[in-house]
Each structure stands twice: as structure tokens, then as C-alpha cells.
GROMACS .gro file of C-alpha atoms in nm:
model
  259
    1UNK     CA    1  -5.711   3.581   1.372
    2UNK     CA    2  -5.516   3.473   1.007
    3UNK     CA    3  -5.406   3.749   0.742
    4UNK     CA    4  -5.669   3.786   0.492
    5UNK     CA    5  -5.904   3.836   0.848
    6UNK     CA    6  -5.656   4.103   1.043
    7UNK     CA    7  -5.656   4.293   0.665
    8UNK     CA    8  -6.047   4.326   0.624
    9UNK     CA    9  -6.113   4.411   1.024
   10UNK     CA   10  -5.840   4.710   0.981
   11UNK     CA   11  -5.963   4.789   0.632
   12UNK     CA   12  -6.313   4.846   0.749
   13UNK     CA   13  -6.110   5.109   1.046
   14UNK     CA   14  -5.993   5.277   0.789
   15UNK     CA   15  -5.664   5.119   0.704
   16UNK     CA   16  -5.613   5.122   0.366
   17UNK     CA   17  -5.583   4.700   0.233
   18UNK     CA   18  -5.226   4.847   0.043
   19UNK     CA   19  -5.048   4.946   0.445
   20UNK     CA   20  -5.161   4.614   0.571
   21UNK     CA   21  -5.007   4.432   0.350
   22UNK     CA   22  -4.650   4.625   0.365
   23UNK     CA   23  -4.665   4.615   0.752
   24UNK     CA   24  -4.766   4.286   0.737
   25UNK     CA   25  -4.501   4.149   0.491
   26UNK     CA   26  -4.239   4.379   0.654
   27UNK     CA   27  -4.316   4.167   1.003
   28UNK     CA   28  -4.259   3.840   0.851
   29UNK     CA   29  -4.020   3.955   0.640
   30UNK     CA   30  -4.167   3.862   0.316
   31UNK     CA   31  -4.288   4.019  -0.016
   32UNK     CA   32  -4.605   4.137  -0.050
   33UNK     CA   33  -4.704   3.856  -0.282
   34UNK     CA   34  -4.598   3.546  -0.022
   35UNK     CA   35  -4.855   3.706   0.224
   36UNK     CA   36  -5.163   3.704  -0.028
   37UNK     CA   37  -5.053   3.411  -0.098
   38UNK     CA   38  -5.101   3.242   0.190
   39UNK     CA   39  -5.310   3.483   0.409
   40UNK     CA   40  -5.440   3.191   0.593
   41UNK     CA   41  -5.099   3.189   0.819
   42UNK     CA   42  -5.233   3.344   1.192
   43UNK     CA   43  -5.141   3.716   1.276
   44UNK     CA   44  -4.958   3.729   1.610
   45UNK     CA   45  -5.015   3.990   1.852
   46UNK     CA   46  -4.761   4.263   1.755
   47UNK     CA   47  -4.866   4.238   1.426
   48UNK     CA   48  -5.221   4.426   1.574
   49UNK     CA   49  -4.991   4.644   1.739
   50UNK     CA   50  -4.846   4.812   1.432
   51UNK     CA   51  -5.119   4.832   1.270
   52UNK     CA   52  -5.299   4.989   1.548
   53UNK     CA   53  -5.008   5.248   1.556
   54UNK     CA   54  -4.999   5.320   1.221
   55UNK     CA   55  -5.402   5.338   1.239
   56UNK     CA   56  -5.351   5.629   1.496
   57UNK     CA   57  -5.166   5.837   1.199
   58UNK     CA   58  -4.762   5.713   1.348
   59UNK     CA   59  -4.603   5.734   0.932
   60UNK     CA   60  -4.588   5.394   0.734
   61UNK     CA   61  -4.257   5.451   0.633
   62UNK     CA   62  -4.070   5.542   1.015
   63UNK     CA   63  -4.269   5.227   1.074
   64UNK     CA   64  -4.118   5.020   0.758
   65UNK     CA   65  -3.786   5.212   0.815
   66UNK     CA   66  -3.763   5.281   0.436
   67UNK     CA   67  -3.899   5.553   0.217
   68UNK     CA   68  -3.915   5.538  -0.197
   69UNK     CA   69  -3.791   5.862  -0.397
   70UNK     CA   70  -3.690   5.874  -0.733
   71UNK     CA   71  -3.697   5.503  -0.807
   72UNK     CA   72  -3.506   5.431  -0.527
   73UNK     CA   73  -3.590   5.284  -0.198
   74UNK     CA   74  -3.373   5.516   0.081
   75UNK     CA   75  -3.355   5.421   0.478
   76UNK     CA   76  -3.561   5.666   0.708
   77UNK     CA   77  -3.582   5.727   1.070
   78UNK     CA   78  -3.743   5.873   1.313
   79UNK     CA   79  -3.625   6.225   1.379
   80UNK     CA   80  -3.592   6.327   0.947
   81UNK     CA   81  -3.790   6.453   0.721
   82UNK     CA   82  -4.001   6.205   0.509
   83UNK     CA   83  -3.957   6.271   0.118
   84UNK     CA   84  -4.256   6.383  -0.056
   85UNK     CA   85  -4.302   6.322  -0.454
   86UNK     CA   86  -4.301   6.724  -0.495
   87UNK     CA   87  -3.910   6.771  -0.480
   88UNK     CA   88  -3.897   6.464  -0.716
   89UNK     CA   89  -3.989   6.850  -0.896
   90UNK     CA   90  -3.641   6.948  -0.684
   91UNK     CA   91  -3.432   6.701  -0.853
   92UNK     CA   92  -3.546   6.703  -1.204
   93UNK     CA   93  -3.488   7.071  -1.287
   94UNK     CA   94  -3.138   7.055  -1.086
   95UNK     CA   95  -3.010   6.702  -1.340
   96UNK     CA   96  -3.156   6.965  -1.583
   97UNK     CA   97  -2.914   7.303  -1.513
   98UNK     CA   98  -2.610   7.055  -1.357
   99UNK     CA   99  -2.601   6.842  -1.709
  100UNK     CA  100  -2.668   7.214  -1.903
  101UNK     CA  101  -2.380   7.385  -1.693
  102UNK     CA  102  -2.168   7.095  -1.605
  103UNK     CA  103  -2.139   7.149  -1.272
  104UNK     CA  104  -1.898   6.993  -1.112
  105UNK     CA  105  -2.008   7.123  -0.720
  106UNK     CA  106  -2.327   7.065  -0.508
  107UNK     CA  107  -2.427   7.173  -0.140
  108UNK     CA  108  -2.729   7.035   0.020
  109UNK     CA  109  -2.930   7.273   0.307
  110UNK     CA  110  -3.041   7.063   0.539
  111UNK     CA  111  -2.970   6.746   0.381
  112UNK     CA  112  -3.262   6.543   0.599
  113UNK     CA  113  -3.220   6.204   0.482
  114UNK     CA  114  -2.989   6.275   0.184
  115UNK     CA  115  -3.234   6.188  -0.089
  116UNK     CA  116  -3.189   6.471  -0.311
  117UNK     CA  117  -2.782   6.478  -0.248
  118UNK     CA  118  -2.721   6.116  -0.390
  119UNK     CA  119  -2.981   6.069  -0.629
  120UNK     CA  120  -2.828   6.356  -0.770
  121UNK     CA  121  -2.448   6.233  -0.711
  122UNK     CA  122  -2.593   5.907  -0.882
  123UNK     CA  123  -2.795   6.090  -1.197
  124UNK     CA  124  -2.545   6.365  -1.226
  125UNK     CA  125  -2.190   6.210  -1.112
  126UNK     CA  126  -2.164   6.545  -0.948
  127UNK     CA  127  -1.970   6.561  -0.630
  128UNK     CA  128  -2.173   6.647  -0.355
  129UNK     CA  129  -2.129   6.796  -0.031
  130UNK     CA  130  -2.408   6.891   0.286
  131UNK     CA  131  -2.551   6.992   0.559
  132UNK     CA  132  -2.758   6.944   0.878
  133UNK     CA  133  -2.867   7.073   1.229
  134UNK     CA  134  -2.974   6.748   1.314
  135UNK     CA  135  -2.664   6.471   1.405
  136UNK     CA  136  -2.994   6.199   1.328
  137UNK     CA  137  -3.042   6.338   0.978
  138UNK     CA  138  -2.664   6.344   0.872
  139UNK     CA  139  -2.598   5.990   0.998
  140UNK     CA  140  -2.921   5.846   0.808
  141UNK     CA  141  -2.748   6.092   0.524
  142UNK     CA  142  -2.424   5.927   0.525
  143UNK     CA  143  -2.623   5.591   0.568
  144UNK     CA  144  -2.811   5.640   0.277
  145UNK     CA  145  -2.483   5.782   0.048
  146UNK     CA  146  -2.333   5.439   0.126
  147UNK     CA  147  -2.600   5.233   0.072
  148UNK     CA  148  -2.533   5.376  -0.276
  149UNK     CA  149  -2.162   5.368  -0.288
  150UNK     CA  150  -2.218   5.734  -0.296
  151UNK     CA  151  -1.872   5.971  -0.237
  152UNK     CA  152  -1.981   6.245   0.013
  153UNK     CA  153  -1.893   6.473   0.236
  154UNK     CA  154  -2.147   6.603   0.492
  155UNK     CA  155  -2.141   6.851   0.806
  156UNK     CA  156  -2.335   6.880   1.103
  157UNK     CA  157  -2.372   7.287   1.086
  158UNK     CA  158  -2.716   7.541   0.941
  159UNK     CA  159  -2.710   7.662   0.649
  160UNK     CA  160  -2.297   7.621   0.438
  161UNK     CA  161  -2.136   7.725   0.719
  162UNK     CA  162  -1.941   7.365   0.734
  163UNK     CA  163  -1.807   7.485   0.405
  164UNK     CA  164  -1.697   7.849   0.391
  165UNK     CA  165  -1.377   7.772   0.283
  166UNK     CA  166  -1.490   7.641   0.009
  167UNK     CA  167  -1.788   7.811  -0.107
  168UNK     CA  168  -1.636   7.995  -0.411
  169UNK     CA  169  -1.591   7.592  -0.544
  170UNK     CA  170  -1.966   7.564  -0.544
  171UNK     CA  171  -2.130   7.598  -0.835
  172UNK     CA  172  -2.523   7.493  -0.730
  173UNK     CA  173  -2.729   7.531  -0.412
  174UNK     CA  174  -3.013   7.297  -0.346
  175UNK     CA  175  -3.306   7.323  -0.042
  176UNK     CA  176  -3.603   7.175   0.050
  177UNK     CA  177  -3.568   7.400   0.405
  178UNK     CA  178  -3.844   7.391   0.604
  179UNK     CA  179  -4.095   7.670   0.470
  180UNK     CA  180  -4.401   7.653   0.711
  181UNK     CA  181  -4.524   7.869   0.858
  182UNK     CA  182  -4.584   7.819   1.273
  183UNK     CA  183  -4.932   7.892   1.307
  184UNK     CA  184  -5.023   7.651   0.971
  185UNK     CA  185  -5.235   7.371   1.044
  186UNK     CA  186  -5.091   7.018   0.990
  187UNK     CA  187  -5.248   6.624   0.926
  188UNK     CA  188  -5.175   6.464   1.242
  189UNK     CA  189  -4.934   6.261   1.086
  190UNK     CA  190  -4.650   6.584   0.988
  191UNK     CA  191  -4.638   6.599   1.396
  192UNK     CA  192  -4.457   6.376   1.366
  193UNK     CA  193  -4.210   6.472   1.166
  194UNK     CA  194  -3.887   6.714   1.298
  195UNK     CA  195  -4.098   7.067   1.377
  196UNK     CA  196  -3.733   7.210   1.270
  197UNK     CA  197  -3.725   7.081   0.952
  198UNK     CA  198  -4.109   7.237   0.904
  199UNK     CA  199  -4.112   7.525   1.055
  200UNK     CA  200  -3.972   7.889   0.939
  201UNK     CA  201  -4.151   8.147   1.137
  202UNK     CA  202  -4.493   8.362   1.105
  203UNK     CA  203  -4.433   8.330   0.779
  204UNK     CA  204  -4.263   8.062   0.662
  205UNK     CA  205  -3.976   8.258   0.503
  206UNK     CA  206  -3.721   8.321   0.792
  207UNK     CA  207  -3.501   8.017   0.575
  208UNK     CA  208  -3.462   8.215   0.288
  209UNK     CA  209  -3.479   8.519   0.414
  210UNK     CA  210  -3.168   8.436   0.610
  211UNK     CA  211  -2.989   8.219   0.348
  212UNK     CA  212  -2.985   8.548   0.080
  213UNK     CA  213  -2.909   8.787   0.406
  214UNK     CA  214  -2.561   8.597   0.433
  215UNK     CA  215  -2.423   8.431   0.132
  216UNK     CA  216  -2.315   8.620  -0.184
  217UNK     CA  217  -2.458   8.330  -0.499
  218UNK     CA  218  -2.321   8.550  -0.736
  219UNK     CA  219  -2.190   8.259  -0.999
  220UNK     CA  220  -2.377   7.987  -0.903
  221UNK     CA  221  -2.755   7.780  -0.935
  222UNK     CA  222  -3.007   7.795  -0.690
  223UNK     CA  223  -3.244   7.611  -0.644
  224UNK     CA  224  -3.504   7.593  -0.328
  225UNK     CA  225  -3.832   7.454  -0.240
  226UNK     CA  226  -4.077   7.671  -0.193
  227UNK     CA  227  -4.407   7.686   0.034
  228UNK     CA  228  -4.729   7.710  -0.269
  229UNK     CA  229  -4.846   8.082  -0.181
  230UNK     CA  230  -4.485   8.198  -0.138
  231UNK     CA  231  -4.394   8.218  -0.538
  232UNK     CA  232  -4.460   8.626  -0.491
  233UNK     CA  233  -4.240   8.740  -0.270
  234UNK     CA  234  -3.967   8.484  -0.310
  235UNK     CA  235  -3.936   8.616  -0.621
  236UNK     CA  236  -3.986   9.006  -0.522
  237UNK     CA  237  -3.697   8.855  -0.282
  238UNK     CA  238  -3.504   8.712  -0.583
  239UNK     CA  239  -3.504   8.849  -0.837
  240UNK     CA  240  -3.532   8.455  -0.963
  241UNK     CA  241  -3.785   8.237  -1.134
  242UNK     CA  242  -4.053   8.021  -0.997
  243UNK     CA  243  -4.122   7.698  -1.170
  244UNK     CA  244  -4.443   7.521  -1.014
  245UNK     CA  245  -4.519   7.185  -0.946
  246UNK     CA  246  -4.719   6.903  -1.107
  247UNK     CA  247  -5.046   6.997  -0.950
  248UNK     CA  248  -4.962   7.320  -1.083
  249UNK     CA  249  -4.885   7.516  -0.781
  250UNK     CA  250  -4.572   7.757  -0.734
  251UNK     CA  251  -4.292   7.487  -0.535
  252UNK     CA  252  -3.940   7.607  -0.654
  253UNK     CA  253  -3.728   7.866  -0.662
  254UNK     CA  254  -3.461   7.892  -0.917
  255UNK     CA  255  -3.254   8.132  -0.949
  256UNK     CA  256  -2.949   8.159  -1.231
  257UNK     CA  257  -2.597   8.344  -1.195
  258UNK     CA  258  -2.398   8.174  -1.411
  259UNK     CA  259  -2.545   8.414  -1.722
   0.00000   0.00000   0.00000
């Protein structure tokens, strides 16, 4: 079958034309524009298997090995949480506070692919530290930092434990932690992502409760992404501020102990 025939068939099956183009272009190592201009090319069976994989719900980002975030392309891999648009709002807030207070040292807890730390280092010049409990996530985060020439110190371990000796020197703590309730019903794509990066107990609050129990946050800025239904309880738990995302949902917890 030709490219145009394959795209038409999979569009009828429910696969968006844009995604089919991305995957076919990835296979041929060409641009989407090239594929459109040469849509009479024959598509091998390998391409059909890739499209079927995507149609089954397997994340597009894992197949292509890359994800777009804050205007840049980052590596991503199975076993590492795929960044969402909401997290760009967390980055925007962080940039505001880093510039306002001229912050120097930041720790990203639960690095994942490292997109938060790397983006903030690029945008502000802040020194970035980071932790994750996943060796795979650390590998991808370091790869992304190296891609953009960012000096970094990323270590394996929970919370900020690998950096307790320099805790007093940390100006900002930022995190997009797991915050999904353990009994939540999720879209099928999310089942391919690491459960430890998503789920956080019956109420989705395990990470926050443990973090604020462990650490003295005096003199620091804390920014964390939260679930849309967790604003009230986290405001009460931390006396922090809750900011909404672009969809108008509670999404970001901010605690300013620099004042």
C-alpha cells in the first residue's frame, strides 16, 4: 500500500492523520512535509505494525522517543512519565520566582525526563539538582541535560535525601509528584506509564504529606503540581497559595518562605 492509502485506512480506524504522518515520517527518517509530497511511496509492513501499536493506545511519544515541552524537543522513553502541558504552567511560575528573588540553587524532586530542571536552567541560569527513584528516569534526565549543555547534579533517591547535606543552600524546591488516587480510573494510554510516577495512595496526597513532614522549608520557595481536586486540602495542610492552570482548574501549590 502507498502512504496515502495507509493514512486513509488508519484514519478510518480512528488514528488522527497528524499522528500517522509523524510515525511514518519517523520510520523513513524524513519530515512530515516530505512524506506528504511523496505520498505515493510504498509503506512496508513494519509501518503498519507501528501504526497498530499506536492505535492500541501505546503512547505516541514513546514510539518516536521524543516529546515537545516549552518550545523544545526532549528525549523520552518507556518507563518515564510523559510531560503534559499543565507542567508548563509550573515552569512559568518558577521562572517568575527565580527572577524575582534572584535564586541560585534549585532541586527538582521526581525528575522524570528532567524537562522541568533543564528548562529552568536554560531560561534562568539557575543551578539545578534533582532526584528520582527510577534509574531509567535519571538516565533520560541526564541525557536531556547533556543535550542542551546544562551543568547538573542528578542523583538516585527519594525526595531530597541525596542532597540533605546541602539542603540549607537550596533556594527552590520544585516537583511534579505523583498525585493520582490509587482507585482513580485513567485513560488507557496512562497504563503504559510508570505507576510510581502517577499514584500516591487512596487520596493522592502521600507525597505531599511525607515531604512536608520531613523537611524544614524556611527560607525556600516550594512549587508543586497538584491534582485539580486537591487545592483546598493542600492549602489547609501547608498554608500555601493555590494557582489555576489554563483550564481554570486548581493545579499549582506555591509556598513562599523567602518573605
